[in-house]
mmCIF file of C-alpha atoms and ligand atoms in Angstrom:
data_model
loop_
_atom_site.group_PDB
_atom_site.id
_atom_site.type_symbol
_atom_site.label_atom_id
_atom_site.label_comp_id
_atom_site.label_asym_id
_atom_site.label_seq_id
_atom_site.Cartn_x
_atom_site.Cartn_y
_atom_site.Cartn_z
ATOM 1 C CA MET A 1 -13.184 -16.761 -1.994
ATOM 2 C CA ARG A 2 -13.487 -15.117 1.421
ATOM 3 C CA ILE A 3 -12.193 -11.587 1.808
ATOM 4 C CA GLY A 4 -11.529 -9.544 4.878
ATOM 5 C CA VAL A 5 -12.156 -5.836 4.803
ATOM 6 C CA LEU A 6 -10.725 -3.319 7.427
ATOM 7 C CA THR A 7 -10.566 0.429 7.909
ATOM 8 C CA GLY A 8 -7.584 1.809 9.734
ATOM 9 C CA GLY A 9 -6.248 5.130 10.986
ATOM 10 C CA GLY A 10 -8.227 8.356 11.473
ATOM 11 C CA ASP A 11 -11.717 7.887 10.092
ATOM 12 C CA CYS A 12 -12.800 9.852 7.011
ATOM 13 C CA PRO A 13 -16.160 10.609 5.228
ATOM 14 C CA GLY A 14 -16.562 8.001 2.452
ATOM 15 C CA LEU A 15 -15.306 4.916 4.211
ATOM 16 C CA ASN A 16 -18.801 3.360 4.270
ATOM 17 C CA ALA A 17 -19.275 4.141 0.599
ATOM 18 C CA VAL A 18 -16.199 2.021 -0.195
ATOM 19 C CA ILE A 19 -17.319 -0.849 2.049
ATOM 20 C CA ARG A 20 -20.731 -0.828 0.421
ATOM 21 C CA ALA A 21 -19.391 -0.858 -3.119
ATOM 22 C CA ILE A 22 -17.024 -3.737 -2.434
ATOM 23 C CA VAL A 23 -19.877 -5.872 -1.021
ATOM 24 C CA ARG A 24 -22.491 -4.768 -3.550
ATOM 25 C CA LYS A 25 -20.264 -5.846 -6.408
ATOM 26 C CA GLY A 26 -18.296 -8.683 -4.819
ATOM 27 C CA VAL A 27 -21.260 -10.721 -3.687
ATOM 28 C CA PRO A 28 -23.493 -10.860 -6.827
ATOM 29 C CA GLN A 29 -20.759 -10.516 -9.503
ATOM 30 C CA TYR A 30 -17.925 -12.594 -8.087
ATOM 31 C CA LYS A 31 -19.800 -14.728 -5.508
ATOM 32 C CA PHE A 32 -17.266 -13.653 -2.915
ATOM 33 C CA GLU A 33 -17.923 -13.874 0.836
ATOM 34 C CA PHE A 34 -16.780 -11.105 3.196
ATOM 35 C CA VAL A 35 -15.632 -10.832 6.780
ATOM 36 C CA GLY A 36 -15.492 -7.350 8.446
ATOM 37 C CA PHE A 37 -12.466 -6.915 10.652
ATOM 38 C CA ARG A 38 -13.203 -4.464 13.450
ATOM 39 C CA ASP A 39 -11.023 -1.464 14.378
ATOM 40 C CA GLY A 40 -8.253 -1.484 11.772
ATOM 41 C CA TRP A 41 -5.387 -3.871 12.257
ATOM 42 C CA ARG A 42 -6.652 -4.670 15.748
ATOM 43 C CA GLY A 43 -9.418 -6.860 14.032
ATOM 44 C CA PRO A 44 -7.069 -9.350 12.343
ATOM 45 C CA LEU A 45 -4.664 -9.156 15.269
ATOM 46 C CA GLU A 46 -7.243 -10.150 17.885
ATOM 47 C CA GLY A 47 -9.774 -11.992 15.687
ATOM 48 C CA LEU A 48 -12.431 -9.304 16.039
ATOM 49 C CA THR A 49 -14.939 -9.710 13.225
ATOM 50 C CA MET A 50 -18.432 -8.749 12.125
ATOM 51 C CA THR A 51 -20.869 -9.943 9.439
ATOM 52 C CA LEU A 52 -20.314 -8.127 6.159
ATOM 53 C CA ASP A 53 -23.072 -9.011 3.740
ATOM 54 C CA ILE A 54 -25.537 -7.100 1.603
ATOM 55 C CA PRO A 55 -27.986 -6.419 4.392
ATOM 56 C CA ALA A 56 -25.094 -5.121 6.574
ATOM 57 C CA VAL A 57 -24.298 -2.475 3.985
ATOM 58 C CA ARG A 58 -27.859 -1.189 3.319
ATOM 59 C CA GLY A 59 -28.269 2.549 4.048
ATOM 60 C CA ILE A 60 -24.623 3.309 4.843
ATOM 61 C CA LEU A 61 -23.672 5.326 1.655
ATOM 62 C CA PRO A 62 -24.275 8.762 3.202
ATOM 63 C CA ARG A 63 -23.181 7.816 6.715
ATOM 64 C CA GLY A 64 -19.895 9.249 8.104
ATOM 65 C CA GLY A 65 -17.342 7.293 10.063
ATOM 66 C CA THR A 66 -16.961 3.572 9.416
ATOM 67 C CA ILE A 67 -19.288 0.693 10.266
ATOM 68 C CA LEU A 68 -16.172 -1.402 10.852
ATOM 69 C CA GLY A 69 -14.624 0.912 13.399
ATOM 70 C CA SER A 70 -11.045 2.101 13.205
ATOM 71 C CA SER A 71 -7.793 2.285 15.281
ATOM 72 C CA ARG A 72 -4.219 3.282 14.895
ATOM 73 C CA THR A 73 -3.064 -0.209 15.919
ATOM 74 C CA ASN A 74 0.315 -1.141 14.457
ATOM 75 C CA PRO A 75 0.802 -4.904 14.256
ATOM 76 C CA PHE A 76 4.515 -4.348 13.636
ATOM 77 C CA SER A 77 4.956 -2.798 17.059
ATOM 78 C CA VAL A 78 3.126 -5.726 18.741
ATOM 79 C CA ASP A 79 4.604 -8.950 19.942
ATOM 80 C CA ARG A 80 4.119 -11.649 17.206
ATOM 81 C CA GLY A 81 1.828 -9.150 15.422
ATOM 82 C CA VAL A 82 2.343 -10.497 11.928
ATOM 83 C CA GLU A 83 2.099 -14.174 13.022
ATOM 84 C CA ARG A 84 -1.060 -13.457 14.896
ATOM 85 C CA ILE A 85 -2.624 -11.861 11.751
ATOM 86 C CA GLN A 86 -1.665 -14.844 9.633
ATOM 87 C CA GLU A 87 -3.197 -17.177 12.245
ATOM 88 C CA THR A 88 -6.488 -15.196 12.224
ATOM 89 C CA LEU A 89 -6.677 -15.274 8.432
ATOM 90 C CA MET A 90 -6.114 -19.031 8.360
ATOM 91 C CA ASN A 91 -8.534 -19.723 11.161
ATOM 92 C CA LYS A 92 -11.309 -17.682 9.661
ATOM 93 C CA GLY A 93 -10.678 -19.004 6.145
ATOM 94 C CA VAL A 94 -9.827 -15.529 4.730
ATOM 95 C CA ASP A 95 -7.945 -15.624 1.485
ATOM 96 C CA ALA A 96 -7.328 -11.896 0.943
ATOM 97 C CA LEU A 97 -7.534 -8.484 2.654
ATOM 98 C CA ILE A 98 -8.791 -5.136 1.497
ATOM 99 C CA ALA A 99 -7.200 -2.483 3.627
ATOM 100 C CA ILE A 100 -8.740 0.982 3.488
ATOM 101 C CA GLY A 101 -6.408 3.509 5.086
ATOM 102 C CA GLY A 102 -3.800 6.258 4.853
ATOM 103 C CA GLU A 103 -0.014 6.185 5.032
ATOM 104 C CA ASP A 104 0.222 4.035 8.203
ATOM 105 C CA THR A 105 -2.487 1.438 7.462
ATOM 106 C CA LEU A 106 -1.239 1.030 3.868
ATOM 107 C CA GLY A 107 2.296 0.955 5.071
ATOM 108 C CA VAL A 108 1.438 -2.177 7.154
ATOM 109 C CA ALA A 109 -0.428 -3.480 4.132
ATOM 110 C CA THR A 110 2.776 -3.041 1.992
ATOM 111 C CA LYS A 111 4.854 -4.956 4.489
ATOM 112 C CA LEU A 112 2.267 -7.782 4.745
ATOM 113 C CA HIS A 113 2.217 -8.104 1.013
ATOM 114 C CA ASP A 114 5.977 -8.456 1.113
ATOM 115 C CA LEU A 115 5.462 -11.311 3.564
ATOM 116 C CA GLY A 116 3.119 -13.044 1.194
ATOM 117 C CA VAL A 117 -0.306 -11.933 2.475
ATOM 118 C CA HIS A 118 -2.805 -11.246 -0.298
ATOM 119 C CA VAL A 119 -3.644 -7.502 0.025
ATOM 120 C CA ILE A 120 -5.293 -4.712 -1.953
ATOM 121 C CA GLY A 121 -5.226 -1.145 -0.645
ATOM 122 C CA VAL A 122 -7.748 1.685 -0.919
ATOM 123 C CA PRO A 123 -6.420 5.184 -0.100
ATOM 124 C CA LYS A 124 -8.219 7.369 2.291
ATOM 125 C CA THR A 125 -7.333 10.502 4.270
ATOM 126 C CA ILE A 126 -8.919 13.962 4.684
ATOM 127 C CA ASP A 127 -5.320 15.250 4.467
ATOM 128 C CA ASN A 128 -4.937 14.194 0.759
ATOM 129 C CA ASP A 129 -1.242 13.513 1.395
ATOM 130 C CA LEU A 130 -0.973 10.043 -0.148
ATOM 131 C CA SER A 131 1.260 9.625 -3.212
ATOM 132 C CA GLY A 132 0.159 7.594 -6.185
ATOM 133 C CA THR A 133 -3.350 9.126 -6.364
ATOM 134 C CA ASP A 134 -4.474 12.662 -7.430
ATOM 135 C CA TYR A 135 -6.974 12.783 -4.578
ATOM 136 C CA THR A 136 -8.127 10.774 -1.646
ATOM 137 C CA PHE A 137 -11.822 10.658 -0.622
ATOM 138 C CA GLY A 138 -12.690 12.587 2.569
ATOM 139 C CA PHE A 139 -10.575 15.601 1.425
ATOM 140 C CA ASP A 140 -13.384 17.235 -0.472
ATOM 141 C CA THR A 141 -15.741 16.970 2.543
ATOM 142 C CA ALA A 142 -13.116 18.387 4.912
ATOM 143 C CA VAL A 143 -12.360 21.288 2.641
ATOM 144 C CA GLY A 144 -16.080 21.986 2.323
ATOM 145 C CA ILE A 145 -16.479 22.004 6.086
ATOM 146 C CA ALA A 146 -13.479 24.271 6.610
ATOM 147 C CA THR A 147 -14.653 26.673 3.782
ATOM 148 C CA GLU A 148 -18.037 27.047 5.364
ATOM 149 C CA ALA A 149 -16.553 27.709 8.756
ATOM 150 C CA ILE A 150 -14.158 30.359 7.406
ATOM 151 C CA ASP A 151 -16.978 32.075 5.416
ATOM 152 C CA ARG A 152 -18.835 32.421 8.727
ATOM 153 C CA LEU A 153 -15.827 33.681 10.581
ATOM 154 C CA HIS A 154 -15.354 36.567 8.118
ATOM 155 C CA THR A 155 -18.442 38.284 9.160
ATOM 156 C CA THR A 156 -17.948 38.034 12.879
ATOM 157 C CA ALA A 157 -14.271 39.000 12.528
ATOM 158 C CA GLU A 158 -15.265 42.220 10.813
ATOM 159 C CA SER A 159 -18.062 43.134 13.300
ATOM 160 C CA HIS A 160 -15.499 42.914 16.113
ATOM 161 C CA HIS A 161 -12.431 44.143 14.232
ATOM 162 C CA ARG A 162 -10.507 41.063 15.311
ATOM 163 C CA ALA A 163 -7.933 38.852 13.638
ATOM 164 C CA LEU A 164 -9.343 35.346 13.587
ATOM 165 C CA ILE A 165 -7.176 32.309 13.225
ATOM 166 C CA VAL A 166 -8.591 29.036 11.936
ATOM 167 C CA GLU A 167 -6.564 25.948 12.724
ATOM 168 C CA VAL A 168 -7.357 23.112 10.313
ATOM 169 C CA MET A 169 -6.017 19.549 10.175
ATOM 170 C CA GLY A 170 -2.864 18.651 8.184
ATOM 171 C CA ARG A 171 0.010 17.159 10.161
ATOM 172 C CA HIS A 172 2.601 17.121 7.345
ATOM 173 C CA ALA A 173 0.735 18.556 4.385
ATOM 174 C CA GLY A 174 -1.202 21.785 3.991
ATOM 175 C CA TRP A 175 -3.755 20.682 1.389
ATOM 176 C CA ILE A 176 -6.822 21.434 3.503
ATOM 177 C CA ALA A 177 -5.511 24.833 4.627
ATOM 178 C CA LEU A 178 -4.513 25.794 1.038
ATOM 179 C CA HIS A 179 -7.722 24.626 -0.634
ATOM 180 C CA SER A 180 -10.140 25.962 2.029
ATOM 181 C CA GLY A 181 -8.077 29.244 2.460
ATOM 182 C CA LEU A 182 -8.127 29.906 -1.208
ATOM 183 C CA ALA A 183 -11.814 29.058 -1.538
ATOM 184 C CA SER A 184 -12.841 31.321 1.331
ATOM 185 C CA GLY A 185 -10.644 34.313 0.675
ATOM 186 C CA ALA A 186 -8.246 33.945 3.653
ATOM 187 C CA ASN A 187 -5.757 36.729 4.167
ATOM 188 C CA VAL A 188 -2.945 34.501 5.271
ATOM 189 C CA ILE A 189 -2.465 30.714 4.731
ATOM 190 C CA LEU A 190 0.236 28.837 6.744
ATOM 191 C CA ILE A 191 1.229 25.295 5.834
ATOM 192 C CA PRO A 192 3.715 22.707 7.274
ATOM 193 C CA GLU A 193 5.703 22.606 3.944
ATOM 194 C CA ILE A 194 6.779 26.288 4.285
ATOM 195 C CA PRO A 195 7.868 27.536 7.712
ATOM 196 C CA PHE A 196 6.347 30.990 8.257
ATOM 197 C CA ASP A 197 7.931 34.320 9.212
ATOM 198 C CA ILE A 198 5.819 35.773 12.104
ATOM 199 C CA GLU A 199 6.965 39.350 11.181
ATOM 200 C CA LYS A 200 5.505 38.854 7.706
ATOM 201 C CA VAL A 201 2.328 37.383 9.138
ATOM 202 C CA CYS A 202 1.865 40.495 11.357
ATOM 203 C CA ASP A 203 2.557 42.789 8.344
ATOM 204 C CA TRP A 204 -0.294 41.045 6.491
ATOM 205 C CA VAL A 205 -2.517 41.324 9.498
ATOM 206 C CA ASN A 206 -1.804 45.045 9.873
ATOM 207 C CA SER A 207 -2.278 45.686 6.161
ATOM 208 C CA ARG A 208 -5.629 43.966 6.261
ATOM 209 C CA PHE A 209 -6.750 46.026 9.273
ATOM 210 C CA ARG A 210 -5.691 49.186 7.359
ATOM 211 C CA THR A 211 -8.246 48.468 4.671
ATOM 212 C CA GLU A 212 -11.009 48.310 7.316
ATOM 213 C CA TYR A 213 -11.352 44.591 6.971
ATOM 214 C CA ALA A 214 -10.548 41.964 9.571
ATOM 215 C CA PRO A 215 -7.843 39.406 8.796
ATOM 216 C CA ILE A 216 -8.543 35.668 8.632
ATOM 217 C CA ILE A 217 -5.470 33.398 9.035
ATOM 218 C CA VAL A 218 -5.860 29.803 8.061
ATOM 219 C CA VAL A 219 -3.167 27.619 9.720
ATOM 220 C CA ALA A 220 -2.585 23.894 9.233
ATOM 221 C CA GLU A 221 -1.948 22.189 12.608
ATOM 222 C CA GLY A 222 1.457 21.101 11.461
ATOM 223 C CA ALA A 223 2.688 24.552 10.469
ATOM 224 C CA THR A 224 5.737 25.911 12.177
ATOM 225 C CA PRO A 225 7.503 29.256 12.447
ATOM 226 C CA LYS A 226 10.882 29.731 10.780
ATOM 227 C CA ASP A 227 12.760 29.346 13.991
ATOM 228 C CA GLY A 228 10.842 26.256 14.858
ATOM 229 C CA THR A 229 9.807 27.339 18.332
ATOM 230 C CA MET A 230 6.080 28.157 18.325
ATOM 231 C CA ALA A 231 4.461 24.856 17.623
ATOM 232 C CA LEU A 232 3.007 23.293 20.779
ATOM 233 C CA VAL A 233 3.013 19.510 21.058
ATOM 234 C CA THR A 234 1.944 17.374 23.893
ATOM 235 C CA GLY A 235 4.743 14.932 23.402
ATOM 236 C CA GLU A 236 2.257 11.993 23.314
ATOM 237 C CA LYS A 237 2.806 9.673 20.488
ATOM 238 C CA ASP A 238 0.539 7.054 18.764
ATOM 239 C CA ALA A 239 1.566 3.501 17.685
ATOM 240 C CA PHE A 240 3.079 4.826 14.489
ATOM 241 C CA GLY A 241 5.265 7.402 16.384
ATOM 242 C CA HIS A 242 3.278 10.510 15.334
ATOM 243 C CA GLU A 243 3.104 13.293 17.851
ATOM 244 C CA ARG A 244 -0.372 14.541 18.727
ATOM 245 C CA LEU A 245 -0.544 18.119 17.374
ATOM 246 C CA GLY A 246 -2.650 21.096 18.208
ATOM 247 C CA GLY A 247 -1.853 24.460 19.600
ATOM 248 C CA ILE A 248 -0.292 26.401 16.757
ATOM 249 C CA GLY A 249 -3.483 28.377 16.340
ATOM 250 C CA GLU A 250 -3.432 29.549 20.027
ATOM 251 C CA ALA A 251 0.248 30.315 19.880
ATOM 252 C CA LEU A 252 -0.250 32.478 16.740
ATOM 253 C CA ALA A 253 -3.085 34.421 18.362
ATOM 254 C CA LYS A 254 -0.921 35.239 21.373
ATOM 255 C CA GLU A 255 1.998 36.214 19.241
ATOM 256 C CA ILE A 256 -0.152 38.391 16.897
ATOM 257 C CA GLU A 257 -1.822 40.169 19.848
ATOM 258 C CA GLU A 258 1.538 40.993 21.374
ATOM 259 C CA ARG A 259 3.109 42.121 18.111
ATOM 260 C CA THR A 260 0.174 44.147 16.594
ATOM 261 C CA GLY A 261 -1.831 45.174 19.607
ATOM 262 C CA LYS A 262 -5.006 43.901 17.910
ATOM 263 C CA GLU A 263 -7.277 41.348 19.427
ATOM 264 C CA ALA A 264 -6.776 37.827 17.918
ATOM 265 C CA ARG A 265 -8.844 34.691 18.607
ATOM 266 C CA THR A 266 -8.566 31.129 17.459
ATOM 267 C CA THR A 267 -11.007 28.620 16.249
ATOM 268 C CA VAL A 268 -9.715 24.925 16.135
ATOM 269 C CA LEU A 269 -11.897 23.026 13.689
ATOM 270 C CA GLY A 270 -10.493 19.616 14.754
ATOM 271 C CA HIS A 271 -12.473 16.456 14.293
ATOM 272 C CA VAL A 272 -15.503 18.369 12.928
ATOM 273 C CA GLN A 273 -13.567 18.205 9.615
ATOM 274 C CA ARG A 274 -13.718 14.351 9.675
ATOM 275 C CA GLY A 275 -17.203 13.720 10.983
ATOM 276 C CA GLY A 276 -20.546 13.509 9.344
ATOM 277 C CA THR A 277 -21.871 12.795 5.884
ATOM 278 C CA PRO A 278 -19.462 12.758 2.861
ATOM 279 C CA SER A 279 -19.814 15.280 -0.074
ATOM 280 C CA SER A 280 -21.230 13.851 -3.301
ATOM 281 C CA ARG A 281 -17.713 13.976 -4.834
ATOM 282 C CA ASP A 282 -16.272 11.896 -2.004
ATOM 283 C CA ARG A 283 -19.167 9.345 -2.275
ATOM 284 C CA TRP A 284 -18.485 9.127 -6.048
ATOM 285 C CA MET A 285 -14.700 8.607 -5.567
ATOM 286 C CA ALA A 286 -15.085 6.198 -2.651
ATOM 287 C CA THR A 287 -17.737 4.150 -4.542
ATOM 288 C CA ARG A 288 -15.480 3.829 -7.597
ATOM 289 C CA PHE A 289 -12.515 2.895 -5.458
ATOM 290 C CA GLY A 290 -14.533 0.074 -3.879
ATOM 291 C CA LEU A 291 -15.677 -1.225 -7.324
ATOM 292 C CA HIS A 292 -12.110 -1.159 -8.642
ATOM 293 C CA ALA A 293 -10.657 -2.715 -5.402
ATOM 294 C CA ILE A 294 -12.936 -5.775 -5.779
ATOM 295 C CA ASP A 295 -11.942 -6.092 -9.446
ATOM 296 C CA ALA A 296 -8.278 -6.195 -8.323
ATOM 297 C CA VAL A 297 -9.144 -8.886 -5.823
ATOM 298 C CA HIS A 298 -10.865 -10.913 -8.559
ATOM 299 C CA ASP A 299 -7.821 -10.446 -10.839
ATOM 300 C CA GLY A 300 -5.439 -11.485 -7.969
ATOM 301 C CA ASP A 301 -3.514 -8.239 -8.531
ATOM 302 C CA TRP A 302 -1.995 -8.320 -5.050
ATOM 303 C CA GLY A 303 0.087 -5.573 -3.599
ATOM 304 C CA LYS A 304 -1.805 -2.866 -5.536
ATOM 305 C CA MET A 305 -3.664 0.276 -4.439
ATOM 306 C CA VAL A 306 -6.541 1.810 -6.415
ATOM 307 C CA ALA A 307 -5.846 5.382 -7.268
ATOM 308 C CA LEU A 308 -7.443 8.364 -9.095
ATOM 309 C CA ARG A 309 -5.511 9.723 -12.040
ATOM 310 C CA GLY A 310 -7.478 12.454 -13.740
ATOM 311 C CA ALA A 311 -10.942 10.845 -14.051
ATOM 312 C CA GLU A 312 -9.602 7.302 -14.333
ATOM 313 C CA VAL A 313 -9.271 4.768 -11.482
ATOM 314 C CA VAL A 314 -6.033 2.899 -11.918
ATOM 315 C CA ARG A 315 -3.929 0.437 -9.917
ATOM 316 C CA VAL A 316 -0.527 1.411 -8.560
ATOM 317 C CA PRO A 317 1.936 -0.604 -6.426
ATOM 318 C CA LEU A 318 1.251 -0.144 -2.693
ATOM 319 C CA SER A 319 4.864 0.660 -2.191
ATOM 320 C CA GLU A 320 4.583 3.676 -4.522
ATOM 321 C CA ALA A 321 1.727 5.101 -2.496
ATOM 322 C CA THR A 322 3.504 4.732 0.844
ATOM 323 C CA GLU A 323 7.124 5.589 -0.081
ATOM 324 C CA LYS A 324 6.779 9.332 0.602
ATOM 325 C CA LEU A 325 4.041 11.766 1.411
ATOM 326 C CA LYS A 326 2.474 14.057 -1.208
ATOM 327 C CA THR A 327 3.012 17.539 0.096
ATOM 328 C CA VAL A 328 2.133 20.955 -1.344
ATOM 329 C CA ASP A 329 4.398 22.268 -4.070
ATOM 330 C CA PRO A 330 5.754 25.662 -3.068
ATOM 331 C CA ALA A 331 4.766 26.963 -6.594
ATOM 332 C CA LEU A 332 1.144 26.067 -5.884
ATOM 333 C CA TYR A 333 1.388 27.850 -2.483
ATOM 334 C CA ALA A 334 2.869 30.936 -4.250
ATOM 335 C CA GLU A 335 -0.251 31.232 -6.341
ATOM 336 C CA ALA A 336 -2.262 31.872 -3.277
ATOM 337 C CA GLU A 337 0.106 34.581 -1.942
ATOM 338 C CA VAL A 338 -1.441 37.199 -4.219
ATOM 339 C CA PHE A 339 -4.441 37.317 -1.791
ATOM 340 C CA PHE A 340 -2.352 37.620 1.360
ATOM 341 C CA GLY A 341 -2.603 40.864 3.432
HETATM 342 O O1 F6P B 1 -4.443 11.636 9.526
HETATM 343 C C1 F6P B 1 -5.497 12.449 9.409
HETATM 344 C C2 F6P B 1 -5.615 13.397 10.499
HETATM 345 O O2 F6P B 1 -6.784 14.017 10.272
HETATM 346 C C3 F6P B 1 -4.469 14.440 10.720
HETATM 347 O O3 F6P B 1 -4.601 15.642 9.971
HETATM 348 C C4 F6P B 1 -4.518 14.656 12.203
HETATM 349 O O4 F6P B 1 -3.301 15.130 12.735
HETATM 350 C C5 F6P B 1 -4.862 13.416 12.732
HETATM 351 O O5 F6P B 1 -5.697 12.722 11.800
HETATM 352 C C6 F6P B 1 -5.539 13.417 14.105
HETATM 353 O O6 F6P B 1 -6.274 12.270 14.281
HETATM 354 P P1 F6P B 1 -6.587 11.681 15.746
HETATM 355 O O7 F6P B 1 -7.030 12.818 16.575
HETATM 356 O O8 F6P B 1 -7.623 10.604 15.444
HETATM 357 O O9 F6P B 1 -5.284 11.021 16.190
#
């Protein structure tokens, strides 16, 4: 059997660990052959491939990014996209695909499965917002990077008596903001799920200054104020129709300065959260996902995604994973509020 492997969407620490595990089990145990498709769905769309054998995956376990490359190409918004993918699979003798990705990449995988393509999905995203799995790999690394950055910002904020705002990733879900904010003792955490009241934020900032400490505000890039007017978007959209975000941190700093009279500065962590070596937990999870994905291929259990439930790796229907995003429960957010201000 010949299997194509691709990584789509924003990259994520742990992708190479999945690829390595798939090949390291698939070749000796099941005698499978692999084809690496380059740059997400662009690979099968345009027939862009690379060799994917055991020598190709040597030494990649701790490496960030993806040796296959990635893109946000959406074959369903391209002329004859699906037919072209089916032609490539036929021409290259590929019997099945393993798609490693987030909501968009796995959304395409779900539709292709419905059209009869043999697909298995592996969930990845630093945002941790995919349903069907307790966690996605990449999230732990991103939270670790954000936590270290916030720890460092505490000391400089206090030296200069400034409010420091840290903008972290999270377009629709505030998982990174909530986990890193709680882990690093942030004084305010703002997430997309719960529109914030700027008056309340300024109260927390002032109360923190009154205790002679400097406030740290962690804001997810997708957070918005209650009246919905402060988020800055460029208006640019990707192939899946997502707006490119960024700017809520700066907008908050300006607003806080005007309302409190205190100096406020913003640090945007951006792609630093996605780059570099995966944490050991992410390597562990990604490796197990790869091992279980190749078992699913061997079993012909098409249309499934491997998922973490507790400490078990299970298979769930791809459709379950992509139906709706996993967002932060307000009750979980409320737990963190005890530390605000
Ligand atoms: O989907 C993961 C993510 O990290 C989001 O939090 C963020 O909005 C997006 O990727 C940005 O990715 P890019 O800059 O590659 O479009």
